[in-house]
PDB file of C-alpha atoms in Angstrom:
ATOM      1  CA  UNK A   1      27.898  26.950 -22.494  1.00 88.00           C
ATOM      2  CA  UNK A   2      25.015  25.505 -24.365  1.00 91.00           C
ATOM      3  CA  UNK A   3      23.523  23.970 -21.194  1.00 92.00           C
ATOM      4  CA  UNK A   4      23.674  27.481 -19.514  1.00 95.00           C
ATOM      5  CA  UNK A   5      22.012  29.151 -22.291  1.00 95.00           C
ATOM      6  CA  UNK A   6      19.184  26.788 -22.501  1.00 95.00           C
ATOM      7  CA  UNK A   7      18.817  26.992 -18.643  1.00 94.00           C
ATOM      8  CA  UNK A   8      18.710  30.852 -19.091  1.00 95.00           C
ATOM      9  CA  UNK A   9      16.018  30.680 -21.715  1.00 96.00           C
ATOM     10  CA  UNK A  10      13.844  28.383 -19.279  1.00 95.00           C
ATOM     11  CA  UNK A  11      14.479  30.652 -16.237  1.00 95.00           C
ATOM     12  CA  UNK A  12      13.657  33.932 -18.523  1.00 96.00           C
ATOM     13  CA  UNK A  13      10.390  32.183 -19.520  1.00 96.00           C
ATOM     14  CA  UNK A  14       9.611  31.112 -15.924  1.00 95.00           C
ATOM     15  CA  UNK A  15      10.317  34.785 -14.808  1.00 97.00           C
ATOM     16  CA  UNK A  16       7.912  36.209 -17.424  1.00 96.00           C
ATOM     17  CA  UNK A  17       5.241  33.788 -15.954  1.00 95.00           C
ATOM     18  CA  UNK A  18       5.939  35.239 -12.472  1.00 96.00           C
ATOM     19  CA  UNK A  19       5.469  38.836 -13.820  1.00 96.00           C
ATOM     20  CA  UNK A  20       2.254  37.818 -15.610  1.00 95.00           C
ATOM     21  CA  UNK A  21       1.053  36.352 -12.280  1.00 95.00           C
ATOM     22  CA  UNK A  22       1.521  39.555 -10.596  1.00 95.00           C
ATOM     23  CA  UNK A  23       0.130  41.841 -13.334  1.00 96.00           C
ATOM     24  CA  UNK A  24      -2.899  39.654 -14.406  1.00 94.00           C
ATOM     25  CA  UNK A  25      -5.614  39.407 -11.524  1.00 88.00           C
ATOM     26  CA  UNK A  26      -6.465  35.881 -12.104  1.00 91.00           C
ATOM     27  CA  UNK A  27      -6.186  32.903  -9.684  1.00 91.00           C
ATOM     28  CA  UNK A  28      -3.625  31.102 -11.900  1.00 92.00           C
ATOM     29  CA  UNK A  29      -0.339  30.069 -10.788  1.00 92.00           C
ATOM     30  CA  UNK A  30       2.720  31.531 -12.114  1.00 93.00           C
ATOM     31  CA  UNK A  31       4.262  28.164 -13.344  1.00 92.00           C
ATOM     32  CA  UNK A  32       1.005  27.853 -15.654  1.00 94.00           C
ATOM     33  CA  UNK A  33       1.567  31.134 -17.145  1.00 96.00           C
ATOM     34  CA  UNK A  34       5.241  30.177 -17.691  1.00 95.00           C
ATOM     35  CA  UNK A  35       4.244  26.693 -19.301  1.00 94.00           C
ATOM     36  CA  UNK A  36       1.871  28.471 -21.650  1.00 96.00           C
ATOM     37  CA  UNK A  37       4.519  31.074 -22.554  1.00 96.00           C
ATOM     38  CA  UNK A  38       7.015  28.229 -23.310  1.00 95.00           C
ATOM     39  CA  UNK A  39       4.339  26.342 -25.306  1.00 94.00           C
ATOM     40  CA  UNK A  40       3.658  29.606 -27.283  1.00 95.00           C
ATOM     41  CA  UNK A  41       7.272  30.359 -27.788  1.00 95.00           C
ATOM     42  CA  UNK A  42       7.954  26.735 -29.126  1.00 94.00           C
ATOM     43  CA  UNK A  43       4.793  26.479 -31.034  1.00 93.00           C
ATOM     44  CA  UNK A  44       5.295  29.900 -33.000  1.00 95.00           C
ATOM     45  CA  UNK A  45       8.929  29.043 -33.347  1.00 93.00           C
ATOM     46  CA  UNK A  46      10.253  31.991 -31.284  1.00 94.00           C
ATOM     47  CA  UNK A  47      12.997  29.695 -30.193  1.00 91.00           C
ATOM     48  CA  UNK A  48      13.407  26.040 -31.611  1.00 93.00           C
ATOM     49  CA  UNK A  49      12.969  23.215 -29.358  1.00 92.00           C
ATOM     50  CA  UNK A  50      16.838  22.244 -29.576  1.00 93.00           C
ATOM     51  CA  UNK A  51      17.340  25.472 -27.700  1.00 93.00           C
ATOM     52  CA  UNK A  52      15.740  24.122 -24.418  1.00 94.00           C
ATOM     53  CA  UNK A  53      15.957  20.235 -25.143  1.00 94.00           C
ATOM     54  CA  UNK A  54      18.952  19.287 -23.118  1.00 94.00           C
ATOM     55  CA  UNK A  55      18.215  21.418 -19.907  1.00 93.00           C
ATOM     56  CA  UNK A  56      14.682  20.354 -19.915  1.00 91.00           C
ATOM     57  CA  UNK A  57      15.701  16.649 -20.256  1.00 91.00           C
ATOM     58  CA  UNK A  58      17.999  17.418 -17.263  1.00 92.00           C
ATOM     59  CA  UNK A  59      15.048  18.741 -15.247  1.00 89.00           C
ATOM     60  CA  UNK A  60      12.834  15.865 -16.025  1.00 88.00           C
ATOM     61  CA  UNK A  61      15.777  13.637 -14.828  1.00 90.00           C
ATOM     62  CA  UNK A  62      15.951  15.267 -11.298  1.00 89.00           C
ATOM     63  CA  UNK A  63      12.216  15.912 -10.965  1.00 85.00           C
ATOM     64  CA  UNK A  64      11.735  13.074  -8.213  1.00 84.00           C
ATOM     65  CA  UNK A  65      14.305  14.974  -6.001  1.00 82.00           C
ATOM     66  CA  UNK A  66      12.137  18.165  -6.362  1.00 77.00           C
ATOM     67  CA  UNK A  67       9.100  16.288  -4.742  1.00 75.00           C
ATOM     68  CA  UNK A  68      11.253  15.552  -1.524  1.00 77.00           C
ATOM     69  CA  UNK A  69      10.165  18.843   0.141  1.00 74.00           C
ATOM     70  CA  UNK A  70       6.542  18.006  -0.288  1.00 71.00           C
ATOM     71  CA  UNK A  71       7.117  14.418   1.056  1.00 72.00           C
ATOM     72  CA  UNK A  72       8.718  15.952   4.136  1.00 76.00           C
ATOM     73  CA  UNK A  73       5.924  18.110   4.750  1.00 76.00           C
ATOM     74  CA  UNK A  74       3.479  15.306   4.494  1.00 75.00           C
ATOM     75  CA  UNK A  75       5.243  13.292   7.282  1.00 79.00           C
ATOM     76  CA  UNK A  76       5.230  16.518   9.339  1.00 82.00           C
ATOM     77  CA  UNK A  77       1.494  16.701   8.977  1.00 82.00           C
ATOM     78  CA  UNK A  78       0.935  12.957  10.372  1.00 82.00           C
ATOM     79  CA  UNK A  79      -0.742  13.943  13.573  1.00 86.00           C
ATOM     80  CA  UNK A  80      -3.390  15.905  11.512  1.00 84.00           C
ATOM     81  CA  UNK A  81      -3.700  12.894   9.116  1.00 82.00           C
ATOM     82  CA  UNK A  82      -4.392  10.601  11.974  1.00 84.00           C
ATOM     83  CA  UNK A  83      -7.280  12.945  13.204  1.00 88.00           C
ATOM     84  CA  UNK A  84      -8.882  13.526  10.002  1.00 88.00           C
ATOM     85  CA  UNK A  85      -7.514  10.699   8.010  1.00 84.00           C
ATOM     86  CA  UNK A  86     -10.990   9.380   6.660  1.00 89.00           C
ATOM     87  CA  UNK A  87     -11.816  12.660   5.359  1.00 91.00           C
ATOM     88  CA  UNK A  88      -8.572  13.274   3.710  1.00 85.00           C
ATOM     89  CA  UNK A  89      -8.887   9.864   2.042  1.00 86.00           C
ATOM     90  CA  UNK A  90     -12.490  10.508   0.797  1.00 92.00           C
ATOM     91  CA  UNK A  91     -11.550  13.913  -0.628  1.00 91.00           C
ATOM     92  CA  UNK A  92      -8.567  12.314  -2.315  1.00 86.00           C
ATOM     93  CA  UNK A  93     -10.652   9.615  -3.895  1.00 91.00           C
ATOM     94  CA  UNK A  94     -13.481  11.652  -5.015  1.00 96.00           C
ATOM     95  CA  UNK A  95     -11.345  14.483  -6.454  1.00 94.00           C
ATOM     96  CA  UNK A  96      -9.267  11.950  -8.366  1.00 92.00           C
ATOM     97  CA  UNK A  97     -12.505  10.456  -9.964  1.00 95.00           C
ATOM     98  CA  UNK A  98     -13.929  13.936 -10.874  1.00 96.00           C
ATOM     99  CA  UNK A  99     -10.489  14.793 -12.563  1.00 94.00           C
ATOM    100  CA  UNK A 100     -10.385  11.610 -14.389  1.00 95.00           C
ATOM    101  CA  UNK A 101     -13.961  11.911 -15.696  1.00 96.00           C
ATOM    102  CA  UNK A 102     -13.395  15.559 -16.690  1.00 95.00           C
ATOM    103  CA  UNK A 103     -10.232  14.812 -18.387  1.00 94.00           C
ATOM    104  CA  UNK A 104     -11.777  11.862 -20.349  1.00 94.00           C
ATOM    105  CA  UNK A 105     -14.920  13.838 -21.319  1.00 95.00           C
ATOM    106  CA  UNK A 106     -12.768  16.738 -22.423  1.00 94.00           C
ATOM    107  CA  UNK A 107     -10.458  14.371 -24.472  1.00 93.00           C
ATOM    108  CA  UNK A 108     -13.331  12.742 -26.070  1.00 93.00           C
ATOM    109  CA  UNK A 109     -14.973  16.137 -27.022  1.00 92.00           C
ATOM    110  CA  UNK A 110     -11.739  17.278 -28.679  1.00 90.00           C
ATOM    111  CA  UNK A 111     -11.280  14.046 -30.490  1.00 90.00           C
ATOM    112  CA  UNK A 112     -14.757  13.986 -31.748  1.00 90.00           C
ATOM    113  CA  UNK A 113     -14.519  17.775 -32.773  1.00 87.00           C
ATOM    114  CA  UNK A 114     -11.228  17.029 -34.443  1.00 84.00           C
ATOM    115  CA  UNK A 115     -12.772  14.075 -36.604  1.00 81.00           C
ATOM    116  CA  UNK A 116     -15.831  16.102 -37.662  1.00 78.00           C
ATOM    117  CA  UNK A 117     -13.563  18.793 -39.227  1.00 70.00           C
ATOM    118  CA  UNK A 118     -13.313  17.975 -42.898  1.00 55.00           C
ATOM    119  CA  UNK A 119     -10.362  18.979 -45.124  1.00 58.00           C
ATOM    120  CA  UNK A 120     -12.823  21.167 -47.050  1.00 54.00           C
ATOM    121  CA  UNK A 121     -13.804  23.263 -43.970  1.00 50.00           C
ATOM    122  CA  UNK A 122     -10.021  23.770 -43.125  1.00 51.00           C
ATOM    123  CA  UNK A 123      -9.310  25.137 -46.562  1.00 52.00           C
ATOM    124  CA  UNK A 124     -12.231  27.622 -46.281  1.00 52.00           C
ATOM    125  CA  UNK A 125     -11.429  29.005 -42.832  1.00 49.00           C
ATOM    126  CA  UNK A 126      -7.669  29.841 -43.873  1.00 50.00           C
TER     127      UNK A 126
END
């Protein structure tokens, strides 16, 4: 019963993300809204981590199975890949490098920003 309740919480937050996706006119996937909602619910202790821990562990365990449909879709696109393979490869390499650079720079900025914050400024801002 505990597992069903945890699953229901995750599904409810995911459904709320779907609703936000239709209400807010931004090009953001519903899953991102759901992840942000889940993070906020856990961060602000709307429900504790233990209320979704077991079900989320299960989903992490079966995650490779969830990628099977995309792999089948990739195999179905092989004729297209043969025709435009070099272009796909170059796009994949370039976008991977761009994502790595942007992620690294953002992480460095956040780390430097958090190091520059002294305890005195945190007390004043509170």
